């Protein structure tokens, strides 16, 4: 499929699944080497991250744990700028080496909020791994330690990411057509 329609918007093929998997494999290799002996806890930010988390986690070869939290800052195709509470974190992160997994860092507000909240619980270290990073959209001082793919400031869907709830099932990533 080279183009898709979701509700009122048209999207064109942007990043193929094979490329996505290749980029994820590369950051998995870096994590395996950087975190040897550290038994990291991956904290995955739902919903958009589920495909990335699964494909990355399969490639982690050191002892590790995974957990999932929810918080949302996005409605439709525009960021709302506000973020809600973290739900679902039952594990203690004190003295743990935490790696936060996100689908995409856009303004960075979500990640800034999450890091500030988690820092209170005194993890030994905290790193950020994101599938996608839009450096030109960044409005905070967040720098991902592991960014699989850097993209321009376009709205995208697929591979877990949605437009208004739809498009998460697409195996490739599509970008919005401005027509
Ligand atoms: P931020 O707080 O602006 O960095 O936005 C982070 C969240 O907004 C991500 O976790 C996504 O859920 C959502 N988001 C940002 N950009 C896009 C996009 O291009 N497509 C779909 N969701 C996006
Ligand atoms: Mg997200």
PDB file of C-alpha atoms in Angstrom, residues 3-179:
ATOM      1  CA  UNK A   3      -1.244   5.490   0.332  1.00  0.00           C
ATOM      2  CA  UNK A   4      -4.027   5.182   2.884  1.00  0.00           C
ATOM      3  CA  UNK A   5      -7.013   7.215   3.957  1.00  0.00           C
ATOM      4  CA  UNK A   6      -7.913   7.488   7.630  1.00  0.00           C
ATOM      5  CA  UNK A   7     -11.122   9.385   8.289  1.00  0.00           C
ATOM      6  CA  UNK A   8     -10.738  12.770   6.537  1.00  0.00           C
ATOM      7  CA  UNK A   9      -6.977  12.576   5.998  1.00  0.00           C
ATOM      8  CA  UNK A  10      -4.742  11.055   3.309  1.00  0.00           C
ATOM      9  CA  UNK A  11      -1.358   9.572   4.092  1.00  0.00           C
ATOM     10  CA  UNK A  12       1.526   8.370   1.900  1.00  0.00           C
ATOM     11  CA  UNK A  13       4.070   5.615   2.506  1.00  0.00           C
ATOM     12  CA  UNK A  14       7.024   7.034   4.434  1.00  0.00           C
ATOM     13  CA  UNK A  15       9.039   4.311   6.214  1.00  0.00           C
ATOM     14  CA  UNK A  16       8.776   0.626   5.330  1.00  0.00           C
ATOM     15  CA  UNK A  17       8.561  -2.095   7.970  1.00  0.00           C
ATOM     16  CA  UNK A  18      11.956  -3.560   6.975  1.00  0.00           C
ATOM     17  CA  UNK A  19      13.664  -0.219   7.600  1.00  0.00           C
ATOM     18  CA  UNK A  20      11.865   0.169  10.935  1.00  0.00           C
ATOM     19  CA  UNK A  21      13.014  -3.282  12.074  1.00  0.00           C
ATOM     20  CA  UNK A  22      16.572  -2.613  10.937  1.00  0.00           C
ATOM     21  CA  UNK A  23      16.721   0.661  12.918  1.00  0.00           C
ATOM     22  CA  UNK A  24      15.233  -1.027  15.997  1.00  0.00           C
ATOM     23  CA  UNK A  25      17.813  -3.831  15.739  1.00  0.00           C
ATOM     24  CA  UNK A  26      20.579  -1.225  15.815  1.00  0.00           C
ATOM     25  CA  UNK A  27      19.377   0.461  18.998  1.00  0.00           C
ATOM     26  CA  UNK A  28      18.771  -2.952  20.605  1.00  0.00           C
ATOM     27  CA  UNK A  29      22.438  -3.767  19.964  1.00  0.00           C
ATOM     28  CA  UNK A  30      23.483  -0.492  21.589  1.00  0.00           C
ATOM     29  CA  UNK A  31      21.270  -1.128  24.615  1.00  0.00           C
ATOM     30  CA  UNK A  32      22.592  -4.690  24.957  1.00  0.00           C
ATOM     31  CA  UNK A  33      26.104  -3.346  25.091  1.00  0.00           C
ATOM     32  CA  UNK A  34      25.481  -0.209  27.216  1.00  0.00           C
ATOM     33  CA  UNK A  35      23.336  -1.988  29.824  1.00  0.00           C
ATOM     34  CA  UNK A  36      25.307  -5.198  30.304  1.00  0.00           C
ATOM     35  CA  UNK A  37      25.202  -6.150  33.993  1.00  0.00           C
ATOM     36  CA  UNK A  38      22.527  -3.514  34.789  1.00  0.00           C
ATOM     37  CA  UNK A  39      19.256  -5.509  34.532  1.00  0.00           C
ATOM     38  CA  UNK A  40      17.234  -2.619  33.062  1.00  0.00           C
ATOM     39  CA  UNK A  41      13.531  -2.035  33.637  1.00  0.00           C
ATOM     40  CA  UNK A  42      11.798  -0.905  30.446  1.00  0.00           C
ATOM     41  CA  UNK A  43       8.860   1.431  31.114  1.00  0.00           C
ATOM     42  CA  UNK A  44       6.691   1.567  28.000  1.00  0.00           C
ATOM     43  CA  UNK A  45       4.344   4.479  27.401  1.00  0.00           C
ATOM     44  CA  UNK A  46       1.073   3.151  25.964  1.00  0.00           C
ATOM     45  CA  UNK A  47      -0.710   3.105  23.577  1.00  0.00           C
ATOM     46  CA  UNK A  48       1.460   4.002  20.603  1.00  0.00           C
ATOM     47  CA  UNK A  49       4.571   2.154  21.774  1.00  0.00           C
ATOM     48  CA  UNK A  50       3.221  -1.408  21.728  1.00  0.00           C
ATOM     49  CA  UNK A  51       4.687  -2.522  18.377  1.00  0.00           C
ATOM     50  CA  UNK A  52       8.047  -0.840  18.964  1.00  0.00           C
ATOM     51  CA  UNK A  53       8.238  -2.265  22.497  1.00  0.00           C
ATOM     52  CA  UNK A  54       7.574  -5.803  21.235  1.00  0.00           C
ATOM     53  CA  UNK A  55      10.101  -5.648  18.387  1.00  0.00           C
ATOM     54  CA  UNK A  56      12.771  -4.015  20.553  1.00  0.00           C
ATOM     55  CA  UNK A  57      12.258  -6.271  23.567  1.00  0.00           C
ATOM     56  CA  UNK A  58      12.654  -9.424  21.435  1.00  0.00           C
ATOM     57  CA  UNK A  59      16.133  -8.194  20.544  1.00  0.00           C
ATOM     58  CA  UNK A  60      17.291  -7.477  24.102  1.00  0.00           C
ATOM     59  CA  UNK A  61      19.649 -10.252  25.127  1.00  0.00           C
ATOM     60  CA  UNK A  62      20.558  -9.186  28.681  1.00  0.00           C
ATOM     61  CA  UNK A  63      18.425  -9.882  31.796  1.00  0.00           C
ATOM     62  CA  UNK A  64      15.683  -7.241  31.893  1.00  0.00           C
ATOM     63  CA  UNK A  65      12.091  -6.488  32.890  1.00  0.00           C
ATOM     64  CA  UNK A  66       9.249  -4.632  31.181  1.00  0.00           C
ATOM     65  CA  UNK A  67       6.207  -2.734  32.417  1.00  0.00           C
ATOM     66  CA  UNK A  68       3.573  -0.511  30.813  1.00  0.00           C
ATOM     67  CA  UNK A  69       2.144   2.869  31.812  1.00  0.00           C
ATOM     68  CA  UNK A  70      -0.447   5.148  30.280  1.00  0.00           C
ATOM     69  CA  UNK A  71      -0.563   8.886  29.853  1.00  0.00           C
ATOM     70  CA  UNK A  72      -1.851  10.949  26.997  1.00  0.00           C
ATOM     71  CA  UNK A  73      -1.128  14.387  25.601  1.00  0.00           C
ATOM     72  CA  UNK A  74      -2.506  14.168  22.082  1.00  0.00           C
ATOM     73  CA  UNK A  75      -5.943  14.668  20.589  1.00  0.00           C
ATOM     74  CA  UNK A  76      -6.493  14.222  16.850  1.00  0.00           C
ATOM     75  CA  UNK A  77      -3.660  15.721  14.809  1.00  0.00           C
ATOM     76  CA  UNK A  78      -2.657  18.477  17.243  1.00  0.00           C
ATOM     77  CA  UNK A  79      -0.845  18.352  20.551  1.00  0.00           C
ATOM     78  CA  UNK A  80      -2.906  19.660  23.462  1.00  0.00           C
ATOM     79  CA  UNK A  81       0.165  20.618  25.452  1.00  0.00           C
ATOM     80  CA  UNK A  82      -1.291  19.203  28.662  1.00  0.00           C
ATOM     81  CA  UNK A  83      -0.428  15.801  30.082  1.00  0.00           C
ATOM     82  CA  UNK A  84      -2.326  13.650  32.555  1.00  0.00           C
ATOM     83  CA  UNK A  85      -1.288  11.404  35.408  1.00  0.00           C
ATOM     84  CA  UNK A  86       0.805   8.248  35.026  1.00  0.00           C
ATOM     85  CA  UNK A  87      -1.324   5.105  35.401  1.00  0.00           C
ATOM     86  CA  UNK A  88      -0.178   1.545  35.962  1.00  0.00           C
ATOM     87  CA  UNK A  89       3.276   1.780  37.504  1.00  0.00           C
ATOM     88  CA  UNK A  90       3.204  -0.816  40.280  1.00  0.00           C
ATOM     89  CA  UNK A  91       6.926  -1.739  40.304  1.00  0.00           C
ATOM     90  CA  UNK A  92       9.390   0.059  42.538  1.00  0.00           C
ATOM     91  CA  UNK A  93      11.943   1.887  40.408  1.00  0.00           C
ATOM     92  CA  UNK A  94      14.212   2.873  43.292  1.00  0.00           C
ATOM     93  CA  UNK A  95      17.832   2.045  42.386  1.00  0.00           C
ATOM     94  CA  UNK A  96      16.714   0.539  39.067  1.00  0.00           C
ATOM     95  CA  UNK A  97      18.237   1.332  35.696  1.00  0.00           C
ATOM     96  CA  UNK A  98      15.151   2.560  33.882  1.00  0.00           C
ATOM     97  CA  UNK A  99      14.755   2.851  30.109  1.00  0.00           C
ATOM     98  CA  UNK A 100      11.624   4.718  29.055  1.00  0.00           C
ATOM     99  CA  UNK A 101      10.212   3.515  25.734  1.00  0.00           C
ATOM    100  CA  UNK A 102       8.139   5.970  23.670  1.00  0.00           C
ATOM    101  CA  UNK A 103       6.692   5.762  20.168  1.00  0.00           C
ATOM    102  CA  UNK A 104       7.569   9.336  19.258  1.00  0.00           C
ATOM    103  CA  UNK A 105       9.038  12.477  20.785  1.00  0.00           C
ATOM    104  CA  UNK A 106       7.399  15.529  19.271  1.00  0.00           C
ATOM    105  CA  UNK A 107       7.375  18.622  21.543  1.00  0.00           C
ATOM    106  CA  UNK A 108       8.945  16.543  24.322  1.00  0.00           C
ATOM    107  CA  UNK A 109       6.375  17.703  26.900  1.00  0.00           C
ATOM    108  CA  UNK A 110       5.184  14.148  27.576  1.00  0.00           C
ATOM    109  CA  UNK A 111       8.713  12.912  28.195  1.00  0.00           C
ATOM    110  CA  UNK A 112       9.632  15.923  30.359  1.00  0.00           C
ATOM    111  CA  UNK A 113       6.574  15.286  32.530  1.00  0.00           C
ATOM    112  CA  UNK A 114       7.275  11.559  32.823  1.00  0.00           C
ATOM    113  CA  UNK A 115      10.945  12.022  33.698  1.00  0.00           C
ATOM    114  CA  UNK A 116      10.148  14.599  36.397  1.00  0.00           C
ATOM    115  CA  UNK A 117       7.538  12.262  37.939  1.00  0.00           C
ATOM    116  CA  UNK A 118       9.771   9.170  37.828  1.00  0.00           C
ATOM    117  CA  UNK A 119      12.815  11.005  39.169  1.00  0.00           C
ATOM    118  CA  UNK A 120      11.009  11.449  42.501  1.00  0.00           C
ATOM    119  CA  UNK A 121      11.250   7.661  43.016  1.00  0.00           C
ATOM    120  CA  UNK A 122      15.061   7.713  42.815  1.00  0.00           C
ATOM    121  CA  UNK A 123      15.993   5.364  39.961  1.00  0.00           C
ATOM    122  CA  UNK A 124      19.733   4.597  39.664  1.00  0.00           C
ATOM    123  CA  UNK A 125      19.633   5.870  36.079  1.00  0.00           C
ATOM    124  CA  UNK A 126      17.066   6.839  33.481  1.00  0.00           C
ATOM    125  CA  UNK A 127      17.462   6.656  29.713  1.00  0.00           C
ATOM    126  CA  UNK A 128      15.031   7.398  26.903  1.00  0.00           C
ATOM    127  CA  UNK A 129      14.533   5.185  23.856  1.00  0.00           C
ATOM    128  CA  UNK A 130      12.137   6.371  21.176  1.00  0.00           C
ATOM    129  CA  UNK A 131      11.175   4.887  17.846  1.00  0.00           C
ATOM    130  CA  UNK A 132      10.729   8.301  16.227  1.00  0.00           C
ATOM    131  CA  UNK A 133      12.135  11.708  17.045  1.00  0.00           C
ATOM    132  CA  UNK A 134      11.094  15.041  15.504  1.00  0.00           C
ATOM    133  CA  UNK A 135      14.040  17.307  16.457  1.00  0.00           C
ATOM    134  CA  UNK A 136      12.442  20.347  14.784  1.00  0.00           C
ATOM    135  CA  UNK A 137       9.283  20.068  16.895  1.00  0.00           C
ATOM    136  CA  UNK A 138      11.114  19.901  20.220  1.00  0.00           C
ATOM    137  CA  UNK A 139      10.081  22.552  22.770  1.00  0.00           C
ATOM    138  CA  UNK A 140      11.859  21.110  25.825  1.00  0.00           C
ATOM    139  CA  UNK A 141      15.425  20.172  26.759  1.00  0.00           C
ATOM    140  CA  UNK A 142      14.792  16.446  26.203  1.00  0.00           C
ATOM    141  CA  UNK A 143      17.444  14.473  24.322  1.00  0.00           C
ATOM    142  CA  UNK A 144      16.649  10.817  23.645  1.00  0.00           C
ATOM    143  CA  UNK A 145      19.557   8.473  24.420  1.00  0.00           C
ATOM    144  CA  UNK A 146      18.335   6.087  21.733  1.00  0.00           C
ATOM    145  CA  UNK A 147      16.297   7.443  18.796  1.00  0.00           C
ATOM    146  CA  UNK A 148      15.728   4.778  16.151  1.00  0.00           C
ATOM    147  CA  UNK A 149      14.571   7.178  13.408  1.00  0.00           C
ATOM    148  CA  UNK A 150      14.699  10.986  13.138  1.00  0.00           C
ATOM    149  CA  UNK A 151      11.932  12.507  11.028  1.00  0.00           C
ATOM    150  CA  UNK A 152      10.829  15.970   9.874  1.00  0.00           C
ATOM    151  CA  UNK A 153       7.947  17.754  11.508  1.00  0.00           C
ATOM    152  CA  UNK A 154       5.111  15.892   9.707  1.00  0.00           C
ATOM    153  CA  UNK A 155       2.187  14.049  11.256  1.00  0.00           C
ATOM    154  CA  UNK A 156       2.559  10.298  10.817  1.00  0.00           C
ATOM    155  CA  UNK A 157       0.571   7.108  11.451  1.00  0.00           C
ATOM    156  CA  UNK A 158       1.167   3.370  11.471  1.00  0.00           C
ATOM    157  CA  UNK A 159       3.295   0.853  13.341  1.00  0.00           C
ATOM    158  CA  UNK A 160       1.403   1.645  16.543  1.00  0.00           C
ATOM    159  CA  UNK A 161       0.862   5.360  15.983  1.00  0.00           C
ATOM    160  CA  UNK A 162      -2.647   6.634  15.374  1.00  0.00           C
ATOM    161  CA  UNK A 163      -4.713   9.398  13.909  1.00  0.00           C
ATOM    162  CA  UNK A 164      -7.761   9.773  16.137  1.00  0.00           C
ATOM    163  CA  UNK A 165      -7.523   6.137  17.250  1.00  0.00           C
ATOM    164  CA  UNK A 166      -7.049   4.605  13.796  1.00  0.00           C
ATOM    165  CA  UNK A 167      -4.053   3.477  11.753  1.00  0.00           C
ATOM    166  CA  UNK A 168      -2.179   1.721  14.560  1.00  0.00           C
ATOM    167  CA  UNK A 169      -2.420  -1.629  12.732  1.00  0.00           C
ATOM    168  CA  UNK A 170      -0.521  -0.439   9.635  1.00  0.00           C
ATOM    169  CA  UNK A 171       2.796  -2.272   9.361  1.00  0.00           C
ATOM    170  CA  UNK A 172       4.605   0.619   7.621  1.00  0.00           C
ATOM    171  CA  UNK A 173       4.729   4.277   8.697  1.00  0.00           C
ATOM    172  CA  UNK A 174       2.775   6.788   6.607  1.00  0.00           C
ATOM    173  CA  UNK A 175       3.000  10.576   6.587  1.00  0.00           C
ATOM    174  CA  UNK A 176       0.210  13.032   6.089  1.00  0.00           C
ATOM    175  CA  UNK A 177      -0.372  14.367   2.568  1.00  0.00           C
ATOM    176  CA  UNK A 178      -0.808  18.096   2.559  1.00  0.00           C
ATOM    177  CA  UNK A 179      -3.113  18.557  -0.422  1.00  0.00           C
TER     178      UNK A 179
END
